[in-house]
Amino acid sequence: LQPVNLLELEEAAARVIPAAGFDYIAGGAGDEWTLRENRAAFERRQIVQRVLTGKVVADTATEILGTPIALPTIVAPMGGQAIAHVSAEAGTARGAAAAGTLHTVSTVATLSLEDAARAADGPKWFQIYLTRDDGFNAELLQRARAAGYGAIVLTVDVPIVGNRERDRRNGFVYPPAAAPRNFLDAAGRLRPIERAFQPRLDADSIAFVRRHGGLPVVVKGIATAEDALLALDAGAAAIQVSNHGGRQLDGAPAAFTVLPEVAAAVQGRVPLILDGGIRRGADVFKALASGADVVALGRPVLYGLALGGWQGVQSVFQHLEDELRTVMQLAGAATVADIRRTRLYG
Amino acid sequence: LQPVNLLELEEAAARVIPAAGFDYIAGGAGDEWTLRENRAAFERRQIVQRVLTGKVVADTATEILGTPIALPTIVAPMGGQAIAHVSAEAGTARGAAAAGTLHTVSTVATLSLEDAARAADGPKWFQIYLTRDDGFNAELLQRARAAGYGAIVLTVDVPIVGNRERDRRNGFVYPPAAAPRNFLDAAGRLRPIERAFQPRLDADSIAFVRRHGGLPVVVKGIATAEDALLALDAGAAAIQVSNHGGRQLDGAPAAFTVLPEVAAAVQGRVPLILDGGIRRGADVFKALASGADVVALGRPVLYGLALGGWQGVQSVFQHLEDELRTVMQLAGAATVADIRRTRLYG
Amino acid sequence: LQPVNLLELEEAAARVIPAAGFDYIAGGAGDEWTLRENRAAFERRQIVQRVLTGKVVADTATEILGTPIALPTIVAPMGGQAIAHVSAEAGTARGAAAAGTLHTVSTVATLSLEDAARAADGPKWFQIYLTRDDGFNAELLQRARAAGYGAIVLTVDVPIVGNRERDRRNGFVYPPAAAPRNFLDAAGRLRPIERAFQPRLDADSIAFVRRHGGLPVVVKGIATAEDALLALDAGAAAIQVSNHGGRQLDGAPAAFTVLPEVAAAVQGRVPLILDGGIRRGADVFKALASGADVVALGRPVLYGLALGGWQGVQSVFQHLEDELRTVMQLAGAATVADIRRTRLYG
Amino acid sequence: LQPVNLLELEEAAARVIPAAGFDYIAGGAGDEWTLRENRAAFERRQIVQRVLTGKVVADTATEILGTPIALPTIVAPMGGQAIAHVSAEAGTARGAAAAGTLHTVSTVATLSLEDAARAADGPKWFQIYLTRDDGFNAELLQRARAAGYGAIVLTVDVPIVGNRERDRRNGFVYPPAAAPRNFLDAAGRLRPIERAFQPRLDADSIAFVRRHGGLPVVVKGIATAEDALLALDAGAAAIQVSNHGGRQLDGAPAAFTVLPEVAAAVQGRVPLILDGGIRRGADVFKALASGADVVALGRPVLYGLALGGWQGVQSVFQHLEDELRTVMQLAGAATVADIRRTRLYG
Ligand SMILES: Cc1cc2nc3c(=O)[nH]c(=O)nc-3n(C[C@H](O)[C@H](O)[C@H](O)COP(=O)(O)O)c2cc1C
Ligand SMILES: Cc1cc2nc3c(=O)[nH]c(=O)nc-3n(C[C@H](O)[C@H](O)[C@H](O)COP(=O)(O)O)c2cc1C
Ligand SMILES: Cc1cc2nc3c(=O)[nH]c(=O)nc-3n(C[C@H](O)[C@H](O)[C@H](O)COP(=O)(O)O)c2cc1C
Ligand SMILES: Cc1cc2nc3c(=O)[nH]c(=O)nc-3n(C[C@H](O)[C@H](O)[C@H](O)COP(=O)(O)O)c2cc1C
């Protein structure tokens, strides 16, 4: 896979993923206003050309929660990856490792968290959705720790599933082959999942995950100063600014739009991860220059997976790194630290 | 009727309502700028995702002028509903009651106000247009009280009928089957209506309606602080911020745009109702967060009626309630009171 | 002619006027940005619905330089009207008179100024372009006075003809039948006109026109405070804010946009006329609420003329008056003086 | 060649230049956002009509670094002009000379700098890209001086080649006929060019060019106050504000947008040249009124060359001068100095 850019992958992926599955991946909530806005917000800020600094791009490497990564972009958690490709999370894990970055495995991954962990030896985090069953939650967290995950990503922006109209039109449900193995009961039957999600989430939820996981907790789905401070107080190790890729609250501002507000509240006490609409090296640059420590990539990873298996995933990250390097050089930033010091325009 | 959203109902309704009747319903004045702007204005404000509040949606119930309703959305008055469906206002009344909400019957309803009142036992208001004939006005008000209506909605934004170009092109007049029964004279013949409307409206008009109706008066069609204060001084029990769904003064700002100005003037002394362009749960949320106590829904009610009779109307409200609940949960609002305390973004 | 609105007249006129002639009328300079902006600027300000004032539209009558007119809209000077209709300026004069308004005859009218003056007995002004030949200029001014014109409109925004690309593509020149009779020499041959225009215009030009015309001078083509003050100092009796309908300097702001700046500079010392993009009653209203005393209408007059002769012109003004009345009623303005006191929104 | 305007030349040129070559010329980096924005930025500022100043356009002549030119527009350096026309830089040089303006020859010109210099006797500058081979750099600079170039333009915004997606899709490389003769080695074979470019550029680079060229140095590719001050300190004789026509850093602001920031930093100590998106006389006017001393024209020159050889190039400049004269007259500017004193609107 040699993408000219990550935007055109969507169209190509639409030709290889079955239609309803593609809609599930590509779609957003409601009018998909927030989905589009996640991209549009990046256009409202500009990067100024700096070309007399005498700097030459040295490196795109950075780290997040102590884990070194080759570029400031990691894999966002996404469920049911068998919808995109038969290798599912194993392909994504292997591709991410090959690209030198970190992979997050979803609670509702097709593969069990143990199988996903085994697929590659790159760094990995486990993303948890709390269900109403605390026993099961604790069990999942212990399994994650046992399987060697380095952190737990607690996703808090799905107290209820968003209004995904494409899915309602398509009558979409996960096909059996993509069913989340973590939810298989003793008899190998799937428990009803989404309705089992815990809608009540607060500081105690974070404390629960810290206690039972024994790992640093990244709180994902923060979009305001208020929630950021709640998460900080409850001991979050990192905050992932996200509106779930426009899949939950349509009419919410872009993730990139609220990033400065969250950054101002957090004041560097914990690292910030941003996801939503990242498609260009320039987007990565703008996010880092606006307060993010790293960004996470969602849909393009699945398109790469669908189009080229683990190598497709690797290509996606390599391509993004190439774009980022070009932007860095033209903006006079030799390192990721330089990017963070850059002021944007607009 | 199982709408995926209320926006797509318009297209579906265009296929079942005769063309000129559909244009009468769907159309607005002039260039239809204000009609479009009533929707566009909602996009300029955003709802921020709040997901660590520990709140779970409890209830969408609220009340207006002492009447409990299941959701903060009522039926806006609309004339000649036989244009949309043979059951006319009876269907709408029954649907609204089934959905647990309040129904407003128009002066120019197809059914007589008594027949409309009889159709269902949900809460109902009667909307009056003052004619130049005060005797007739007083008579209508007494009939409304006798028929059990709980309030009078005095519409003040039709001193003259707006410049509806679709109707002029179509040569549209109410078809006989939709003729407003309230205007039948002793001999069963229709009095000429619109030209009989009273163009001079002021504090005295409100006083007249209070005196002869003996019911709380909602003044509908307010779009400025000045008119709001005039209405308050004249004893209005509630104010309905409205530009008549873009059907009257094209080039006027959106109803949602002027809501904060009216709210600031009224300062909570009487409840505020907003109508115009409400199509999404998110719109209801934004209106309440901007000072409205409840909102009123216009055209989508007629589309639901056209497509599914009273059950269509019920579905429209149920769907809106479903959307609202999802938005509330994602915005951290457990109750309607919580929505009112929320700050918007943008 | 019964127009639904004045905007759609353009398309209809395109079917009856020969193509290159139509392009000459409808077109503007360069990218036609200013032509479009003349319309777009009106959308950026809104009229607020005022419906409890107790006012009923009384009258659209007003006056300009002492001449009473039935509505606050006059005819802008336009040359070569035989391009639109065989009756040329005679038709326009008669239509304007029938509508109760004032007509301005251009220097480059098809008919001689005497014939145009004779065509109807409504109020009329003569518009002059100064040529490099002062003798001819003085002669024209004396003829205008003799023919009974009430004022001279000195157009100052054509020191050079704008870059009209449609005309260059079409190789357009006035057809013989539309040739400006005022420029016929003794032998009945046309003098070369445009290259004879005087490009140097200043306070002296105004003084010259006052001296030789002996009539009040309206300076047309003012778009800044600076030029307005120059005109005032030189004794202008009125100022016509205009960018020549987007036909001269493409990239200039809309006439409506610069109106407040000119109004602030003039401070009511002389009346202001605005032209450019007026198509709706709402536009007339907005212009008057922004400082104009009356507005002038350009292209739609020619479209009315082309489609219906003098009656077409009359219909155009009657239609505009109808629209204006509706707007006035909904905005709580009973008279033209009320409009001027209204504050706009946006 | 008699262009109606310079914008439509692009389409015409697309029909005569081979597709991949056309894409190389017309295209930009990434999403081509900056390419489009270079044009769009001009629309956000307006020129106000000034018509009572008594001024008549005298002259469009000006000078840059002591060289008199007939209009304030020069030729921007562009490589490989044989892609557009067989006469290559010789045609451009001759056309520029015929139009009375200055021509800049690129390092990667098709013709050797000596051949390009010989082609016409108008004023000419040589544009240099520094390679990693300082011996070669010094040699080029000495050759340029020997060949009679009046200044060296040091382009600093290509430390790395931008992400040109059209070229990647087309697999575009300079065709042999367009290969840059300056890079031929002793054996007549082309050295690998782009990868040989020096990415590290700073004050020393400017000093190097001054030392070895012995000519005034124009630093091209400045887009911030910071880089402008670095260039000034290093002894730049002029600064060319440019984002390389949107071909390098996509997502950078328009060149016209950053011009005022650079002008404020430079405070007139050296002349400013602006390039990027100039297509209209009005753009030239706006750039000069915003702080530029002259502007440089890129792509339209190549389109003129492709469509009409040297005469095409001459026509392009003559047309732009015609447009500029019209704008000047309507804006009340008699000279280039007057333009610089004009305030824009918006
Ligand atoms: C198909 C799909 C499935 C997803 N599943 C999960 C999930 O299981 N857990 C989670 O926290 N986020 C999930 N997300 C949200 C992503 O983690 C991320 O927030 C979002 O995709 C980022 O936006 P982007 O796709 O525009 O890059 C999912 C997103 C997609 C597209
Ligand atoms: C077909 C139709 C008929 C209407 N008739 C009346 C009426 O008789 N009385 C009244 O006060 N408002 C009337 N309205 C205005 C509505 O009460 C309400 O202000 C408007 O429809 C709200 O905008 P929406 O349709 O965008 O929700 C009518 C609206 C429509 C669409
Ligand atoms: C076909 C045509 C001819 C015109 N001729 C003249 C003219 O001879 N003298 C003049 O002062 N203005 C002339 N104008 C400008 C108009 O007076 C007026 O400024 C402009 O048309 C107003 O804009 P509108 O057409 O958008 O209403 C002409 C305009 C048009 C469209
Ligand atoms: C085909 C092409 C080749 C170019 N080659 C060079 C070059 O060799 N050196 C340079 O400094 N700039 C080069 N440029 C950039 C131009 O000098 C200039 O900055 C840009 O074209 C101005 O934008 P415009 O094309 O919108 O007028 C090139 C531009 C184009 C379109």
PDB file of N, CA and C and ligand atoms in Angstrom, chain D residues 21 24-27 35 38-39 75-81 83 104-109 127-129 153-158 164 174 220 240-247 274-279 296-303, ligand 4:
ATOM      1  N   GLY D  21       2.924  17.612 -17.327  1.00  0.00           N
ATOM      2  CA  GLY D  21       3.663  18.874 -17.236  1.00  0.00           C
ATOM      3  C   GLY D  21       2.739  19.982 -16.760  1.00  0.00           C
ATOM      4  N   TYR D  24       2.242  19.668 -13.107  1.00  0.00           N
ATOM      5  CA  TYR D  24       3.428  20.134 -12.378  1.00  0.00           C
ATOM      6  C   TYR D  24       3.372  21.656 -12.196  1.00  0.00           C
ATOM      7  N   ILE D  25       2.966  22.341 -13.256  1.00  0.00           N
ATOM      8  CA  ILE D  25       2.931  23.803 -13.197  1.00  0.00           C
ATOM      9  C   ILE D  25       1.760  24.289 -12.343  1.00  0.00           C
ATOM     10  N   ALA D  26       0.581  23.762 -12.620  1.00  0.00           N
ATOM     11  CA  ALA D  26      -0.635  24.296 -11.999  1.00  0.00           C
ATOM     12  C   ALA D  26      -0.810  23.849 -10.556  1.00  0.00           C
ATOM     13  N   GLY D  27      -0.231  22.718 -10.211  1.00  0.00           N
ATOM     14  CA  GLY D  27      -0.530  22.095  -8.922  1.00  0.00           C
ATOM     15  C   GLY D  27       0.150  22.744  -7.730  1.00  0.00           C
ATOM     16  N   LEU D  35      -2.651  26.853  -2.010  1.00  0.00           N
ATOM     17  CA  LEU D  35      -2.753  27.300  -3.406  1.00  0.00           C
ATOM     18  C   LEU D  35      -4.040  28.095  -3.608  1.00  0.00           C
ATOM     19  N   ASN D  38      -4.092  31.397  -1.512  1.00  0.00           N
ATOM     20  CA  ASN D  38      -3.315  32.500  -2.085  1.00  0.00           C
ATOM     21  C   ASN D  38      -4.218  33.417  -2.917  1.00  0.00           C
ATOM     22  N   ARG D  39      -5.211  32.867  -3.554  1.00  0.00           N
ATOM     23  CA  ARG D  39      -6.167  33.688  -4.302  1.00  0.00           C
ATOM     24  C   ARG D  39      -7.261  34.232  -3.376  1.00  0.00           C
ATOM     25  N   VAL D  75       8.854  38.962 -13.203  1.00  0.00           N
ATOM     26  CA  VAL D  75       8.691  37.520 -13.428  1.00  0.00           C
ATOM     27  C   VAL D  75       9.295  36.745 -12.258  1.00  0.00           C
ATOM     28  N   ALA D  76       8.520  35.858 -11.653  1.00  0.00           N
ATOM     29  CA  ALA D  76       9.028  34.995 -10.588  1.00  0.00           C
ATOM     30  C   ALA D  76       9.881  33.898 -11.206  1.00  0.00           C
ATOM     31  N   PRO D  77      10.898  33.414 -10.462  1.00  0.00           N
ATOM     32  CA  PRO D  77      11.725  32.342 -11.011  1.00  0.00           C
ATOM     33  C   PRO D  77      10.937  31.040 -11.113  1.00  0.00           C
ATOM     34  N   MET D  78      11.023  30.399 -12.254  1.00  0.00           N
ATOM     35  CA  MET D  78      10.363  29.098 -12.418  1.00  0.00           C
ATOM     36  C   MET D  78      11.269  28.209 -13.248  1.00  0.00           C
ATOM     37  N   GLY D  79      11.453  27.001 -12.769  1.00  0.00           N
ATOM     38  CA  GLY D  79      12.371  26.068 -13.417  1.00  0.00           C
ATOM     39  C   GLY D  79      11.758  25.399 -14.640  1.00  0.00           C
ATOM     40  N   GLY D  80      12.558  24.750 -15.397  1.00  0.00           N
ATOM     41  CA  GLY D  80      12.140  23.833 -16.464  1.00  0.00           C
ATOM     42  C   GLY D  80      11.126  24.377 -17.443  1.00  0.00           C
ATOM     43  N   GLN D  81      11.354  25.581 -17.951  1.00  0.00           N
ATOM     44  CA  GLN D  81      10.302  26.203 -18.734  1.00  0.00           C
ATOM     45  C   GLN D  81      10.092  25.554 -20.101  1.00  0.00           C
ATOM     46  N   ILE D  83       9.095  22.776 -20.377  1.00  0.00           N
ATOM     47  CA  ILE D  83       7.837  22.040 -20.188  1.00  0.00           C
ATOM     48  C   ILE D  83       6.673  22.819 -20.792  1.00  0.00           C
ATOM     49  N   THR D 104      13.455  36.742 -13.714  1.00  0.00           N
ATOM     50  CA  THR D 104      14.320  35.973 -12.820  1.00  0.00           C
ATOM     51  C   THR D 104      14.516  34.578 -13.386  1.00  0.00           C
ATOM     52  N   VAL D 105      15.763  34.177 -13.530  1.00  0.00           N
ATOM     53  CA  VAL D 105      16.079  32.860 -14.087  1.00  0.00           C
ATOM     54  C   VAL D 105      16.361  31.896 -12.943  1.00  0.00           C
ATOM     55  N   SER D 106      15.727  30.735 -13.012  1.00  0.00           N
ATOM     56  CA  SER D 106      15.864  29.746 -11.931  1.00  0.00           C
ATOM     57  C   SER D 106      17.150  28.928 -12.058  1.00  0.00           C
ATOM     58  N   THR D 107      17.649  28.465 -10.920  1.00  0.00           N
ATOM     59  CA  THR D 107      18.736  27.476 -10.907  1.00  0.00           C
ATOM     60  C   THR D 107      18.398  26.297 -11.800  1.00  0.00           C
ATOM     61  N   VAL D 108      17.143  25.863 -11.721  1.00  0.00           N
ATOM     62  CA  VAL D 108      16.746  24.679 -12.477  1.00  0.00           C
ATOM     63  C   VAL D 108      16.055  25.050 -13.786  1.00  0.00           C
ATOM     64  N   ALA D 109      16.437  26.188 -14.337  1.00  0.00           N
ATOM     65  CA  ALA D 109      15.978  26.566 -15.679  1.00  0.00           C
ATOM     66  C   ALA D 109      16.377  25.477 -16.660  1.00  0.00           C
ATOM     67  N   GLN D 127      18.144  33.238  -9.787  1.00  0.00           N
ATOM     68  CA  GLN D 127      17.649  32.629  -8.542  1.00  0.00           C
ATOM     69  C   GLN D 127      18.474  31.408  -8.216  1.00  0.00           C
ATOM     70  N   ILE D 128      18.958  31.316  -6.991  1.00  0.00           N
ATOM     71  CA  ILE D 128      19.763  30.158  -6.625  1.00  0.00           C
ATOM     72  C   ILE D 128      19.088  29.295  -5.556  1.00  0.00           C
ATOM     73  N   TYR D 129      19.183  27.980  -5.767  1.00  0.00           N
ATOM     74  CA  TYR D 129      18.920  26.992  -4.720  1.00  0.00           C
ATOM     75  C   TYR D 129      20.290  26.517  -4.278  1.00  0.00           C
ATOM     76  N   VAL D 153      18.649  35.938  -6.312  1.00  0.00           N
ATOM     77  CA  VAL D 153      17.473  35.612  -5.498  1.00  0.00           C
ATOM     78  C   VAL D 153      17.758  34.279  -4.821  1.00  0.00           C
ATOM     79  N   LEU D 154      17.909  34.308  -3.524  1.00  0.00           N
ATOM     80  CA  LEU D 154      18.174  33.071  -2.784  1.00  0.00           C
ATOM     81  C   LEU D 154      16.843  32.516  -2.275  1.00  0.00           C
ATOM     82  N   THR D 155      16.434  31.414  -2.840  1.00  0.00           N
ATOM     83  CA  THR D 155      15.153  30.838  -2.430  1.00  0.00           C
ATOM     84  C   THR D 155      15.369  29.921  -1.235  1.00  0.00           C
ATOM     85  N   VAL D 156      14.682  30.231  -0.140  1.00  0.00           N
ATOM     86  CA  VAL D 156      14.919  29.491   1.101  1.00  0.00           C
ATOM     87  C   VAL D 156      13.756  28.588   1.505  1.00  0.00           C
ATOM     88  N   ASP D 157      12.695  28.569   0.719  1.00  0.00           N
ATOM     89  CA  ASP D 157      11.545  27.755   1.148  1.00  0.00           C
ATOM     90  C   ASP D 157      11.490  26.383   0.491  1.00  0.00           C
ATOM     91  N   VAL D 158      12.645  25.915  -0.024  1.00  0.00           N
ATOM     92  CA  VAL D 158      12.694  24.538  -0.529  1.00  0.00           C
ATOM     93  C   VAL D 158      13.838  23.759   0.135  1.00  0.00           C
ATOM     94  N   ARG D 164       3.905  17.250  -3.405  1.00  0.00           N
ATOM     95  CA  ARG D 164       3.111  17.548  -4.604  1.00  0.00           C
ATOM     96  C   ARG D 164       2.403  16.295  -5.063  1.00  0.00           C
ATOM     97  N   TYR D 174      11.063  15.793 -14.562  1.00  0.00           N
ATOM     98  CA  TYR D 174      11.358  16.669 -15.698  1.00  0.00           C
ATOM     99  C   TYR D 174      11.681  15.826 -16.933  1.00  0.00           C
ATOM    100  N   LYS D 220      14.103  34.963  -0.890  1.00  0.00           N
ATOM    101  CA  LYS D 220      12.746  34.594  -1.352  1.00  0.00           C
ATOM    102  C   LYS D 220      12.207  33.404  -0.569  1.00  0.00           C
ATOM    103  N   GLN D 240      11.511  38.647  -0.510  1.00  0.00           N
ATOM    104  CA  GLN D 240      10.383  38.219  -1.334  1.00  0.00           C
ATOM    105  C   GLN D 240       9.462  37.351  -0.483  1.00  0.00           C
ATOM    106  N   VAL D 241       8.344  37.923  -0.101  1.00  0.00           N
ATOM    107  CA  VAL D 241       7.346  37.200   0.693  1.00  0.00           C
ATOM    108  C   VAL D 241       6.682  36.195  -0.231  1.00  0.00           C
ATOM    109  N   SER D 242       6.726  34.932   0.142  1.00  0.00           N
ATOM    110  CA  SER D 242       6.268  33.891  -0.774  1.00  0.00           C
ATOM    111  C   SER D 242       6.065  32.595  -0.028  1.00  0.00           C
ATOM    112  N   ASN D 243       5.091  31.817  -0.456  1.00  0.00           N
ATOM    113  CA  ASN D 243       5.016  30.430   0.000  1.00  0.00           C
ATOM    114  C   ASN D 243       5.194  29.504  -1.199  1.00  0.00           C
ATOM    115  N   HIS D 244       5.944  30.027  -2.173  1.00  0.00           N
ATOM    116  CA  HIS D 244       6.279  29.226  -3.346  1.00  0.00           C
ATOM    117  C   HIS D 244       5.013  28.833  -4.122  1.00  0.00           C
ATOM    118  N   GLY D 245       4.063  29.751  -4.134  1.00  0.00           N
ATOM    119  CA  GLY D 245       2.832  29.491  -4.890  1.00  0.00           C
ATOM    120  C   GLY D 245       2.060  28.295  -4.382  1.00  0.00           C
ATOM    121  N   GLY D 246       2.119  28.042  -3.054  1.00  0.00           N
ATOM    122  CA  GLY D 246       1.341  26.930  -2.494  1.00  0.00           C
ATOM    123  C   GLY D 246       1.913  25.573  -2.849  1.00  0.00           C
ATOM    124  N   ARG D 247       3.164  25.542  -3.287  1.00  0.00           N
ATOM    125  CA  ARG D 247       3.775  24.289  -3.723  1.00  0.00           C
ATOM    126  C   ARG D 247       4.587  23.613  -2.628  1.00  0.00           C
ATOM    127  N   LEU D 274       6.228  40.607  -3.319  1.00  0.00           N
ATOM    128  CA  LEU D 274       5.256  39.584  -2.922  1.00  0.00           C
ATOM    129  C   LEU D 274       4.958  38.712  -4.114  1.00  0.00           C
ATOM    130  N   ASP D 275       4.913  37.391  -3.915  1.00  0.00           N
ATOM    131  CA  ASP D 275       4.365  36.562  -4.992  1.00  0.00           C
ATOM    132  C   ASP D 275       3.407  35.545  -4.413  1.00  0.00           C
ATOM    133  N   GLY D 276       2.528  35.041  -5.312  1.00  0.00           N
ATOM    134  CA  GLY D 276       1.551  34.035  -4.902  1.00  0.00           C
ATOM    135  C   GLY D 276       0.140  34.484  -5.195  1.00  0.00           C
ATOM    136  N   GLY D 277      -0.437  33.973  -6.263  1.00  0.00           N
ATOM    137  CA  GLY D 277      -1.848  34.219  -6.524  1.00  0.00           C
ATOM    138  C   GLY D 277      -2.178  35.514  -7.234  1.00  0.00           C
ATOM    139  N   ILE D 278      -1.180  36.263  -7.641  1.00  0.00           N
ATOM    140  CA  ILE D 278      -1.455  37.497  -8.389  1.00  0.00           C
ATOM    141  C   ILE D 278      -2.033  37.129  -9.762  1.00  0.00           C
ATOM    142  N   ARG D 279      -3.235  37.570 -10.021  1.00  0.00           N
ATOM    143  CA  ARG D 279      -3.858  37.285 -11.322  1.00  0.00           C
ATOM    144  C   ARG D 279      -4.556  38.496 -11.920  1.00  0.00           C
ATOM    145  N   ALA D 296       5.587  39.625  -7.889  1.00  0.00           N
ATOM    146  CA  ALA D 296       6.135  38.752  -8.925  1.00  0.00           C
ATOM    147  C   ALA D 296       5.042  37.800  -9.381  1.00  0.00           C
ATOM    148  N   LEU D 297       5.076  37.506 -10.637  1.00  0.00           N
ATOM    149  CA  LEU D 297       4.038  36.693 -11.260  1.00  0.00           C
ATOM    150  C   LEU D 297       4.630  35.344 -11.627  1.00  0.00           C
ATOM    151  N   GLY D 298       3.918  34.269 -11.270  1.00  0.00           N
ATOM    152  CA  GLY D 298       4.407  32.933 -11.558  1.00  0.00           C
ATOM    153  C   GLY D 298       3.667  32.273 -12.708  1.00  0.00           C
ATOM    154  N   ARG D 299       2.775  31.378 -12.378  1.00  0.00           N
ATOM    155  CA  ARG D 299       2.155  30.522 -13.389  1.00  0.00           C
ATOM    156  C   ARG D 299       1.636  31.237 -14.638  1.00  0.00           C
ATOM    157  N   PRO D 300       0.942  32.383 -14.516  1.00  0.00           N
ATOM    158  CA  PRO D 300       0.403  32.986 -15.739  1.00  0.00           C
ATOM    159  C   PRO D 300       1.474  33.280 -16.785  1.00  0.00           C
ATOM    160  N   VAL D 301       2.712  33.517 -16.333  1.00  0.00           N
ATOM    161  CA  VAL D 301       3.796  33.748 -17.284  1.00  0.00           C
ATOM    162  C   VAL D 301       4.007  32.494 -18.127  1.00  0.00           C
ATOM    163  N   LEU D 302       4.003  31.339 -17.466  1.00  0.00           N
ATOM    164  CA  LEU D 302       4.205  30.087 -18.206  1.00  0.00           C
ATOM    165  C   LEU D 302       3.029  29.797 -19.133  1.00  0.00           C
ATOM    166  N   TYR D 303       1.838  30.184 -18.696  1.00  0.00           N
ATOM    167  CA  TYR D 303       0.683  29.956 -19.579  1.00  0.00           C
ATOM    168  C   TYR D 303       0.791  30.856 -20.808  1.00  0.00           C
TER     169      TYR D 303
HETATM  170  C1  LIG E   4       6.200  25.475 -12.373  1.00  0.00           C
HETATM  171  C2  LIG E   4       6.825  26.286 -11.299  1.00  0.00           C
HETATM  172  C3  LIG E   4       8.176  26.204 -11.074  1.00  0.00           C
HETATM  173  C4  LIG E   4       8.776  26.963 -10.081  1.00  0.00           C
HETATM  174  N1  LIG E   4      10.117  26.919  -9.923  1.00  0.00           N
HETATM  175  C5  LIG E   4      10.690  27.727  -9.024  1.00  0.00           C
HETATM  176  C6  LIG E   4      12.087  27.791  -8.929  1.00  0.00           C
HETATM  177  O1  LIG E   4      12.790  27.109  -9.658  1.00  0.00           O
HETATM  178  N2  LIG E   4      12.640  28.619  -8.022  1.00  0.00           N
HETATM  179  C7  LIG E   4      11.878  29.408  -7.208  1.00  0.00           C
HETATM  180  O2  LIG E   4      12.402  30.149  -6.379  1.00  0.00           O
HETATM  181  N3  LIG E   4      10.539  29.373  -7.290  1.00  0.00           N
HETATM  182  C8  LIG E   4       9.938  28.568  -8.186  1.00  0.00           C
HETATM  183  N4  LIG E   4       8.587  28.580  -8.280  1.00  0.00           N
HETATM  184  C9  LIG E   4       7.793  29.472  -7.410  1.00  0.00           C
HETATM  185  C10 LIG E   4       7.560  30.811  -8.054  1.00  0.00           C
HETATM  186  O3  LIG E   4       8.754  31.549  -8.080  1.00  0.00           O
HETATM  187  C11 LIG E   4       6.533  31.661  -7.280  1.00  0.00           C
HETATM  188  O4  LIG E   4       6.883  31.708  -5.925  1.00  0.00           O
HETATM  189  C12 LIG E   4       5.098  31.161  -7.404  1.00  0.00           C
HETATM  190  O5  LIG E   4       4.868  30.542  -8.639  1.00  0.00           O
HETATM  191  C13 LIG E   4       4.167  32.362  -7.264  1.00  0.00           C
HETATM  192  O6  LIG E   4       2.855  31.973  -7.283  1.00  0.00           O
HETATM  193  P1  LIG E   4       1.881  32.086  -8.555  1.00  0.00           P
HETATM  194  O7  LIG E   4       2.274  30.989  -9.484  1.00  0.00           O
HETATM  195  O8  LIG E   4       0.537  31.873  -7.933  1.00  0.00           O
HETATM  196  O9  LIG E   4       2.027  33.456  -9.158  1.00  0.00           O
HETATM  197  C14 LIG E   4       7.980  27.802  -9.279  1.00  0.00           C
HETATM  198  C15 LIG E   4       6.633  27.873  -9.503  1.00  0.00           C
HETATM  199  C16 LIG E   4       6.056  27.138 -10.507  1.00  0.00           C
HETATM  200  C17 LIG E   4       4.576  27.264 -10.718  1.00  0.00           C
END
